PDB file of C-alpha atoms in Angstrom:
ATOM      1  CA  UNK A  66      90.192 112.435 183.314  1.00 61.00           C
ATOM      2  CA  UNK A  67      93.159 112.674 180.871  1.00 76.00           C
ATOM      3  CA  UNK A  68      96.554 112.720 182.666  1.00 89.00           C
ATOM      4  CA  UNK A  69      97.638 115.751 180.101  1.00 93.00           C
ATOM      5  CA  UNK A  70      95.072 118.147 179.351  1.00 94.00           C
ATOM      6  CA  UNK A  71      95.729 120.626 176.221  1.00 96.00           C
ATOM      7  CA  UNK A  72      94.042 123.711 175.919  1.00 96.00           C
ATOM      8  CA  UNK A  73      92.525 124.877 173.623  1.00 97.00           C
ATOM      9  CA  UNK A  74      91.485 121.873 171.401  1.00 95.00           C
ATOM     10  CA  UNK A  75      91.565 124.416 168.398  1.00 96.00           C
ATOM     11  CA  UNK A  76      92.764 128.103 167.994  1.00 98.00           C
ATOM     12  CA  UNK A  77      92.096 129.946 164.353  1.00 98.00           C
ATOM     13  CA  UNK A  78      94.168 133.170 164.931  1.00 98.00           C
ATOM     14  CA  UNK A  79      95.619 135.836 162.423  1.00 98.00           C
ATOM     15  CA  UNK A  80      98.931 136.528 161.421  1.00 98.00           C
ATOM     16  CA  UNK A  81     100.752 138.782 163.824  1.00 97.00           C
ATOM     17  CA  UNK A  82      99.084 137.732 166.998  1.00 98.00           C
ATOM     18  CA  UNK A  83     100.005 136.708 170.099  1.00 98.00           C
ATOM     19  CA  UNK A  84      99.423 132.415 170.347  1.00 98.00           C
ATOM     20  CA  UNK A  85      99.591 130.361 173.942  1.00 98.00           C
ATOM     21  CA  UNK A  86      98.834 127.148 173.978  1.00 98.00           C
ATOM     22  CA  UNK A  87      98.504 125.324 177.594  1.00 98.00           C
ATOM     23  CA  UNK A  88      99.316 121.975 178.950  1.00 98.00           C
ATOM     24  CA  UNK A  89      98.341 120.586 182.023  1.00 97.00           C
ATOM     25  CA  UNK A  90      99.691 117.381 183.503  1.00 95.00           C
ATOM     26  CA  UNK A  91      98.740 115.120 186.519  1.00 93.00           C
ATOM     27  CA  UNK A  92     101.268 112.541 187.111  1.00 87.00           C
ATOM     28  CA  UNK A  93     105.192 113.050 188.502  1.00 88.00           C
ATOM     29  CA  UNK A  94     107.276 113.760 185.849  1.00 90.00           C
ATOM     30  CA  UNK A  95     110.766 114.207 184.429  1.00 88.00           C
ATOM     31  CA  UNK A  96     110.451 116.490 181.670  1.00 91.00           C
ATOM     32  CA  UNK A  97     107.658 117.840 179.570  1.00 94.00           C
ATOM     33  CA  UNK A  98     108.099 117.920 175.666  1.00 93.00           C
ATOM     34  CA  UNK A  99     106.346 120.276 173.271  1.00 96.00           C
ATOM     35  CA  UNK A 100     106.208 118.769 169.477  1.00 94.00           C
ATOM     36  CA  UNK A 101     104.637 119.874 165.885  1.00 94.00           C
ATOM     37  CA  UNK A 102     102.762 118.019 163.812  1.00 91.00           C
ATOM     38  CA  UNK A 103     102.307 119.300 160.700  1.00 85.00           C
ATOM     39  CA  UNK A 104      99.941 118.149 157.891  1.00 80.00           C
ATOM     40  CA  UNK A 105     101.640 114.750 156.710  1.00 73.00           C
ATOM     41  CA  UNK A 106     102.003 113.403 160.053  1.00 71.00           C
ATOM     42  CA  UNK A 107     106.362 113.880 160.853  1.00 79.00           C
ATOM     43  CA  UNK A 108     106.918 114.947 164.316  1.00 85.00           C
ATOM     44  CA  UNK A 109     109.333 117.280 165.552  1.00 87.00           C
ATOM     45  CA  UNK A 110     110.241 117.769 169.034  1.00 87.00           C
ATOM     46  CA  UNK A 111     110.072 121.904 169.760  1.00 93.00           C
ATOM     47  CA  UNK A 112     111.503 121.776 173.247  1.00 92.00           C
ATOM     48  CA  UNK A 113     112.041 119.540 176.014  1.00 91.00           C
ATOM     49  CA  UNK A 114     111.453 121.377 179.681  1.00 92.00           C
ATOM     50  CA  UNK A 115     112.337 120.359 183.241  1.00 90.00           C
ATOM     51  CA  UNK A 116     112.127 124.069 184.765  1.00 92.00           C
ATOM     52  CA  UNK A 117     111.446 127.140 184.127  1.00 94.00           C
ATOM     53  CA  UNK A 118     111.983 128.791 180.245  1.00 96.00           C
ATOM     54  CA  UNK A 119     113.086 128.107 177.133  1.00 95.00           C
ATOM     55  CA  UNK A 120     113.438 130.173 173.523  1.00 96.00           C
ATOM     56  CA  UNK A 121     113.622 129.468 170.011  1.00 94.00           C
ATOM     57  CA  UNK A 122     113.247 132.033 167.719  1.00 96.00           C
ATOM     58  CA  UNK A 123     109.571 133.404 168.133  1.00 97.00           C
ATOM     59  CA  UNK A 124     108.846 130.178 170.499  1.00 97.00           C
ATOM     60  CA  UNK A 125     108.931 130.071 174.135  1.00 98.00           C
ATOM     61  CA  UNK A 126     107.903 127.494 176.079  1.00 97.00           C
ATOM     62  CA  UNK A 127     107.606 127.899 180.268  1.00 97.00           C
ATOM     63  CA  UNK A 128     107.128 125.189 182.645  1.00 97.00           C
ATOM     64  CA  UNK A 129     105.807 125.638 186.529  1.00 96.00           C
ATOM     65  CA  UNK A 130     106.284 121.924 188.156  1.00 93.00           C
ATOM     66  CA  UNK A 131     104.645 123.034 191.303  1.00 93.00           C
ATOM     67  CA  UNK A 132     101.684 123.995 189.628  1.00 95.00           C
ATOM     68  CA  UNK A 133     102.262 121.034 186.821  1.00 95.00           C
ATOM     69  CA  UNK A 134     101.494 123.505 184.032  1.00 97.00           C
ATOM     70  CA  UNK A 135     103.193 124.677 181.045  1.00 98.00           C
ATOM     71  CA  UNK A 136     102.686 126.941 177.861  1.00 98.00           C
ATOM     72  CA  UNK A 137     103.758 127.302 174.458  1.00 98.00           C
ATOM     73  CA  UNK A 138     104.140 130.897 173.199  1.00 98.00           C
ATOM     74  CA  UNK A 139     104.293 131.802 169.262  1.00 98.00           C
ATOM     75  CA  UNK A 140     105.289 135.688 169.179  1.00 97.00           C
ATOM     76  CA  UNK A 141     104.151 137.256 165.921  1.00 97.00           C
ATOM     77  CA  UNK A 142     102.473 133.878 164.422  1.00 97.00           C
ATOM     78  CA  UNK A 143     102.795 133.424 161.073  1.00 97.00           C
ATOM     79  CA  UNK A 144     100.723 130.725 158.414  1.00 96.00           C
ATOM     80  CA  UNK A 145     103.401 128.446 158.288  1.00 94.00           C
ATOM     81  CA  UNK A 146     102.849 128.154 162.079  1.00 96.00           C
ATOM     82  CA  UNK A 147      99.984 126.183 161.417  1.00 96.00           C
ATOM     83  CA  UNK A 148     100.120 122.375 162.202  1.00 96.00           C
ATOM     84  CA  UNK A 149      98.945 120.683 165.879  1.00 95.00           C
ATOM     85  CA  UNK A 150     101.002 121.183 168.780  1.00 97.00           C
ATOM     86  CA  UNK A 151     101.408 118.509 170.923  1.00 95.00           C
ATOM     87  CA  UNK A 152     102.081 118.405 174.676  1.00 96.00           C
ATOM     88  CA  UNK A 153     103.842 115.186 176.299  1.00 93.00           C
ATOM     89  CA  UNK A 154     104.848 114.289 179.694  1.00 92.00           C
ATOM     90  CA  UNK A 155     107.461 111.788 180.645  1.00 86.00           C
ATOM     91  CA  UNK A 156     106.924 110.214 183.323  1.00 83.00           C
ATOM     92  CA  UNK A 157     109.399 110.120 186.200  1.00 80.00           C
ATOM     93  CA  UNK A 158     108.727 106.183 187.009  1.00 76.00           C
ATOM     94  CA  UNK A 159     109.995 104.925 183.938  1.00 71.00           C
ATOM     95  CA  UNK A 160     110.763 107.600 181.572  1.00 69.00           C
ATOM     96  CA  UNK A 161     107.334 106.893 179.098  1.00 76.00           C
ATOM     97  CA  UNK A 162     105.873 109.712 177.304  1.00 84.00           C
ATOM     98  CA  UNK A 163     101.962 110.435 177.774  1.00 89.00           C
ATOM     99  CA  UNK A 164     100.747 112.483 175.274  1.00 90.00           C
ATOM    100  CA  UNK A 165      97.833 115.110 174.851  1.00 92.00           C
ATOM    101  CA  UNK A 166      95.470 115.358 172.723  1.00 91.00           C
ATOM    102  CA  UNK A 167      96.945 118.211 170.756  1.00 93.00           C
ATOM    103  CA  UNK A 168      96.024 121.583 169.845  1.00 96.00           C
ATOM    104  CA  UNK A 169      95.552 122.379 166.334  1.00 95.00           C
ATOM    105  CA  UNK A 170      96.788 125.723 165.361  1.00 97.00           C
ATOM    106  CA  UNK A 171      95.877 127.850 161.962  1.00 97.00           C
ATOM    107  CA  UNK A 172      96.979 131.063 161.114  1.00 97.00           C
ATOM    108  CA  UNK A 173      95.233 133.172 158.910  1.00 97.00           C
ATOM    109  CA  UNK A 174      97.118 135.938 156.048  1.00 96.00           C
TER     110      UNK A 174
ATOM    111  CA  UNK B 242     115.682 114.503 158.490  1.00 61.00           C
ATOM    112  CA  UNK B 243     115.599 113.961 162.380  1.00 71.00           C
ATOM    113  CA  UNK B 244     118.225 111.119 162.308  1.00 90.00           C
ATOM    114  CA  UNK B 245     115.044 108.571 162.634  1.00 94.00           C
ATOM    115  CA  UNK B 246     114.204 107.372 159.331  1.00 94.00           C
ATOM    116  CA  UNK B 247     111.277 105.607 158.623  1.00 95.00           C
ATOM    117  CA  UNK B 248     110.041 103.569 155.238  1.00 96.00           C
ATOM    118  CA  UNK B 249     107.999 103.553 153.114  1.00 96.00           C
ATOM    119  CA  UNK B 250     106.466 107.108 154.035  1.00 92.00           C
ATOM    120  CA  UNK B 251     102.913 105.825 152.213  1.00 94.00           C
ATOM    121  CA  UNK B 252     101.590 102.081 152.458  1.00 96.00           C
ATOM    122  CA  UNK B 253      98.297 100.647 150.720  1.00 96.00           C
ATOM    123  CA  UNK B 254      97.746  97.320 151.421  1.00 94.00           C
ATOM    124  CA  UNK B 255      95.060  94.856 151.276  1.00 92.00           C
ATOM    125  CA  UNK B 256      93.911  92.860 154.026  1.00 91.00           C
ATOM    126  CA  UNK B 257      95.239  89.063 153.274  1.00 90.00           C
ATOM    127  CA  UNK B 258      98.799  90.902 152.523  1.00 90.00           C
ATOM    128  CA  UNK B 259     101.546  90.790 154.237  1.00 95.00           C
ATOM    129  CA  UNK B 260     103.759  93.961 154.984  1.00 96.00           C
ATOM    130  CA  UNK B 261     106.584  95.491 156.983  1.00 97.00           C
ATOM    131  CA  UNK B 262     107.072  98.511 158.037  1.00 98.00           C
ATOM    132  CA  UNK B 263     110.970  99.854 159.079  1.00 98.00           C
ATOM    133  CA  UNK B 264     112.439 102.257 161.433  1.00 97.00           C
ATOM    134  CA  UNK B 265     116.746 102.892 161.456  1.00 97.00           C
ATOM    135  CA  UNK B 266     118.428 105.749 163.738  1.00 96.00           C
ATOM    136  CA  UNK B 267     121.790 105.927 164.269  1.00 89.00           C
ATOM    137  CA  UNK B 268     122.242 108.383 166.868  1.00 93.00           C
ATOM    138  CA  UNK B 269     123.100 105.941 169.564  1.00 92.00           C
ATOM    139  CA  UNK B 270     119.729 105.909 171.569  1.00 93.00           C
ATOM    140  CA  UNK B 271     119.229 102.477 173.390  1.00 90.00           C
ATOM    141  CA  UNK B 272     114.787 102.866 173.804  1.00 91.00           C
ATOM    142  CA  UNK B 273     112.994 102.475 170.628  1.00 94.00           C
ATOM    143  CA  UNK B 274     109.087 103.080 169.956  1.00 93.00           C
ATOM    144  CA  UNK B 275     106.364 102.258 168.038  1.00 95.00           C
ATOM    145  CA  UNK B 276     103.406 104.310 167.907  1.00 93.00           C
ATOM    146  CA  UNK B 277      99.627 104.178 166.070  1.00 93.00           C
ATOM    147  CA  UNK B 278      98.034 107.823 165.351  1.00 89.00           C
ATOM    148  CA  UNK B 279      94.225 107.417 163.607  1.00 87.00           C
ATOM    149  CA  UNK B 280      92.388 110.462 162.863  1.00 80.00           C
ATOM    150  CA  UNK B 281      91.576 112.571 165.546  1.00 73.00           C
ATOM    151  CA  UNK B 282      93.261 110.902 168.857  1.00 78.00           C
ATOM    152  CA  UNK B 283      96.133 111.053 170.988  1.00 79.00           C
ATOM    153  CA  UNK B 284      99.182 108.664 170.033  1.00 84.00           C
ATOM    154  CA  UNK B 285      98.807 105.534 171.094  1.00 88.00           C
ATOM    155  CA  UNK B 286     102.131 103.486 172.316  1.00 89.00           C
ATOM    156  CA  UNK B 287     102.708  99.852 170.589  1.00 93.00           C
ATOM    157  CA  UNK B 288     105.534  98.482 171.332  1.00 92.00           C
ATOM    158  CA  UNK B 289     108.418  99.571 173.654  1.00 91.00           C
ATOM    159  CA  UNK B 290     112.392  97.936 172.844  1.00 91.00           C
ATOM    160  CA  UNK B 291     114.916  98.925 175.467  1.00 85.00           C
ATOM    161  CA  UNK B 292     118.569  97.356 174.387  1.00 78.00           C
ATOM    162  CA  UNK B 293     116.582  95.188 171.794  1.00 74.00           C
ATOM    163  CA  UNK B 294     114.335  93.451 174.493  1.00 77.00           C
ATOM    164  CA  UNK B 295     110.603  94.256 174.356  1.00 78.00           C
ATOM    165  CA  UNK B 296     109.555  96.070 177.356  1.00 74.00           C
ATOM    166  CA  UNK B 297     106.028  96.750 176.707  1.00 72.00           C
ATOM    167  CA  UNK B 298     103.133  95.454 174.273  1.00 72.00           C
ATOM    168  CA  UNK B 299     100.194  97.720 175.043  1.00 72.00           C
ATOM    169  CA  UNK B 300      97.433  94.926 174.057  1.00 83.00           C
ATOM    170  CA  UNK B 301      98.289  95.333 170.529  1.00 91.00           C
ATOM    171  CA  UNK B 302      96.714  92.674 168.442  1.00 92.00           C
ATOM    172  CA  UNK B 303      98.644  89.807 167.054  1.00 92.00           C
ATOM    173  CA  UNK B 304      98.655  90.987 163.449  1.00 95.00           C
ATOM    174  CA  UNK B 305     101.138  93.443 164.477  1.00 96.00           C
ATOM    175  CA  UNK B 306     104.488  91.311 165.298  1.00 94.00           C
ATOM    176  CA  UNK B 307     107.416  93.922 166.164  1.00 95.00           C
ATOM    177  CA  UNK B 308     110.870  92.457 165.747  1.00 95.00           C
ATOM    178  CA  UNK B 309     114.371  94.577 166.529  1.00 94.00           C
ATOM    179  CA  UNK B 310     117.259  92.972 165.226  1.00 93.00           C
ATOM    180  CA  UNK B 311     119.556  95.661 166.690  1.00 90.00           C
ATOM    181  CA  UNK B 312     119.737  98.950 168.795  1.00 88.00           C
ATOM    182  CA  UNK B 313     119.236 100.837 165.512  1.00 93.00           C
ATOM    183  CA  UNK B 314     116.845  99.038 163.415  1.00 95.00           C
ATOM    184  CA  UNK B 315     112.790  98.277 164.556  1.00 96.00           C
ATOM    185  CA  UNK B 316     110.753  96.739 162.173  1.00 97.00           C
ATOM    186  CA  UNK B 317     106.626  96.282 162.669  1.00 97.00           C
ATOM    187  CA  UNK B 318     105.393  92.988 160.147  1.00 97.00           C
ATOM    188  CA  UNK B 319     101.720  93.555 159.400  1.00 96.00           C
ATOM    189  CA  UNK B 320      99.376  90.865 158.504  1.00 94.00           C
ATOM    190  CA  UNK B 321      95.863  90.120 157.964  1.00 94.00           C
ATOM    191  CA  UNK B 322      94.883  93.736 158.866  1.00 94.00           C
ATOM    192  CA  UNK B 323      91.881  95.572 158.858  1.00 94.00           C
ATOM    193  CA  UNK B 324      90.568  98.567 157.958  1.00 94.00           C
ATOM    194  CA  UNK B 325      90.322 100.300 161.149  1.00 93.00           C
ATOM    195  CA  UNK B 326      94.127  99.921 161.189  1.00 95.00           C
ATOM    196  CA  UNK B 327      94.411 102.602 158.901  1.00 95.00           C
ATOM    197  CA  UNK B 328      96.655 105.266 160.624  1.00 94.00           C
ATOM    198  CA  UNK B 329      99.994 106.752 160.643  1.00 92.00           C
ATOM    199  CA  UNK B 330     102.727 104.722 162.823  1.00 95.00           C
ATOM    200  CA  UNK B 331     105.310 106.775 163.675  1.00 93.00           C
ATOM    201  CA  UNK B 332     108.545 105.464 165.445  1.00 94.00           C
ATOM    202  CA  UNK B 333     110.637 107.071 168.037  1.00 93.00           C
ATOM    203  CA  UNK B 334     113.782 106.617 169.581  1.00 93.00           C
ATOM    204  CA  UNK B 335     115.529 108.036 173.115  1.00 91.00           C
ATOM    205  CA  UNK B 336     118.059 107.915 175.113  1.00 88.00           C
ATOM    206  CA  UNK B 337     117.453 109.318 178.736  1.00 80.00           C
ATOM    207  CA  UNK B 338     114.557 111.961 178.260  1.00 77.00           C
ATOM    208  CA  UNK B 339     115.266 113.005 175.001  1.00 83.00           C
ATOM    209  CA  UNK B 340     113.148 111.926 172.478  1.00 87.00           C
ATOM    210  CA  UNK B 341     113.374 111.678 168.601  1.00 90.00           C
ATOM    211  CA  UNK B 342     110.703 110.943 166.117  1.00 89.00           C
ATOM    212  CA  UNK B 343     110.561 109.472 162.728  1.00 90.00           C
ATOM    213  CA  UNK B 344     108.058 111.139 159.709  1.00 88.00           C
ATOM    214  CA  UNK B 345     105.985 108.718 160.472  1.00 91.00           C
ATOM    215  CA  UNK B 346     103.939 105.718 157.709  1.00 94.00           C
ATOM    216  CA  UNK B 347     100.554 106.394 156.581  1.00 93.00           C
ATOM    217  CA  UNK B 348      99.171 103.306 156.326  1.00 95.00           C
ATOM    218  CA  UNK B 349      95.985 102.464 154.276  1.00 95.00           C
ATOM    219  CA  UNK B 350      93.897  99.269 154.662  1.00 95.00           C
ATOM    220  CA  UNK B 351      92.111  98.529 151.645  1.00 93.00           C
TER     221      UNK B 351
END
């Protein structure tokens, strides 16, 4: 078994909708990162959670440690949304990320 | 730019030659990272340099030889490669829990 499981593996969704994306971890950790990958390979880092919520424009990204579980939200998704999403733990022990699988997003006009 | 640059953005290179691939930030982080993407899986972790001292070598074969001169420079000499090396090798940087990545090289074995 993984220690980060992403969920689902692949969403097709159209514009306007409503997107989660989930993450679930098994190891102690520090913080949990959400990053895009779009087509072309560059990574950005999206958010970077230890508790609770956090909100960029039409992101949001929650985190439950008890539960070791977080989402990513995309309110009214849009096509340029599309790339994979990427969940990554870092672990508490020595501050290593472990990665998902990722989840790869396209929106359809 | 993310303030990790990475070059060249594209590699082709045949399997006697002999390449390097480079990785600069400036924004003071004292971890840097090398990482291997190929189609379809997770990121896999290479090579780990913590104040310029390698921390961690993930059974990476030999024809990959990191060297990091400095805190802000990593560089990842390829030789003798093979096909199956074919991938995008991103670098990454941190300081504390905060992590930035480069765009990444796609590299093609030929």
């Amino acid at each position: 078994k993984n220690e980060v499981e992403q969920s689902p593996q692949n969403l097709t969704a159209q514009e306007g909708e409503f997107i989660t994306i989930n993450c679930s971890y098994s190891v102690g950790i520090s913080a949990l990162h959400w990053l895009q990958q779009h087509p072309g390979g560059g990574i950005v880092s999206l958010f970077m959670l230890s508790s609770g919520k956090k909100k960029h424009g039409r992101l949001i990204a929650t985190i439950n440690i008890q539960e070791k579980h977080s989402s990513l939200h995309i309110t009214a998704s849009h096509p340029r949304d599309s790339a994979v999403y990427i969940c990554a733990v870092l672990m508490d022990s020595n501050y290593q990320l472990i990665w998902g699988a990722g989840t790869k997003l396209i929106i359809k006009p | 730019e993310t303030g990790v640059t990475q070059t060249p953005r594209h590699l082709v290179m045949g399997m006697t030659n002999k390449k390097s691939l480079k990785c600069e930030q400036h924004l003071g982080h004292n971890a840097m990272y090398w990482y291997k993407q190929s189609a379809k899986k997770p990121l896999e972790l290479m090579f780990v340099y913590n104040f310029k001292e390698q921390t961690e070598n993930n059974s990476v074969p030999s024809r990959f030889s990191p060297e990091c001169p400095n805190s802000s420079h990593l560089f990842l000499h390829l030789h003798t490669l093979q096909p199956e090396d074919s991938a995008l090798y991103l670098c990454a940087s941190s300081q504390d829990k905060g992590y930035t990545f480069g765009s990444g090289t796609r590299l093609t074995v030929v």
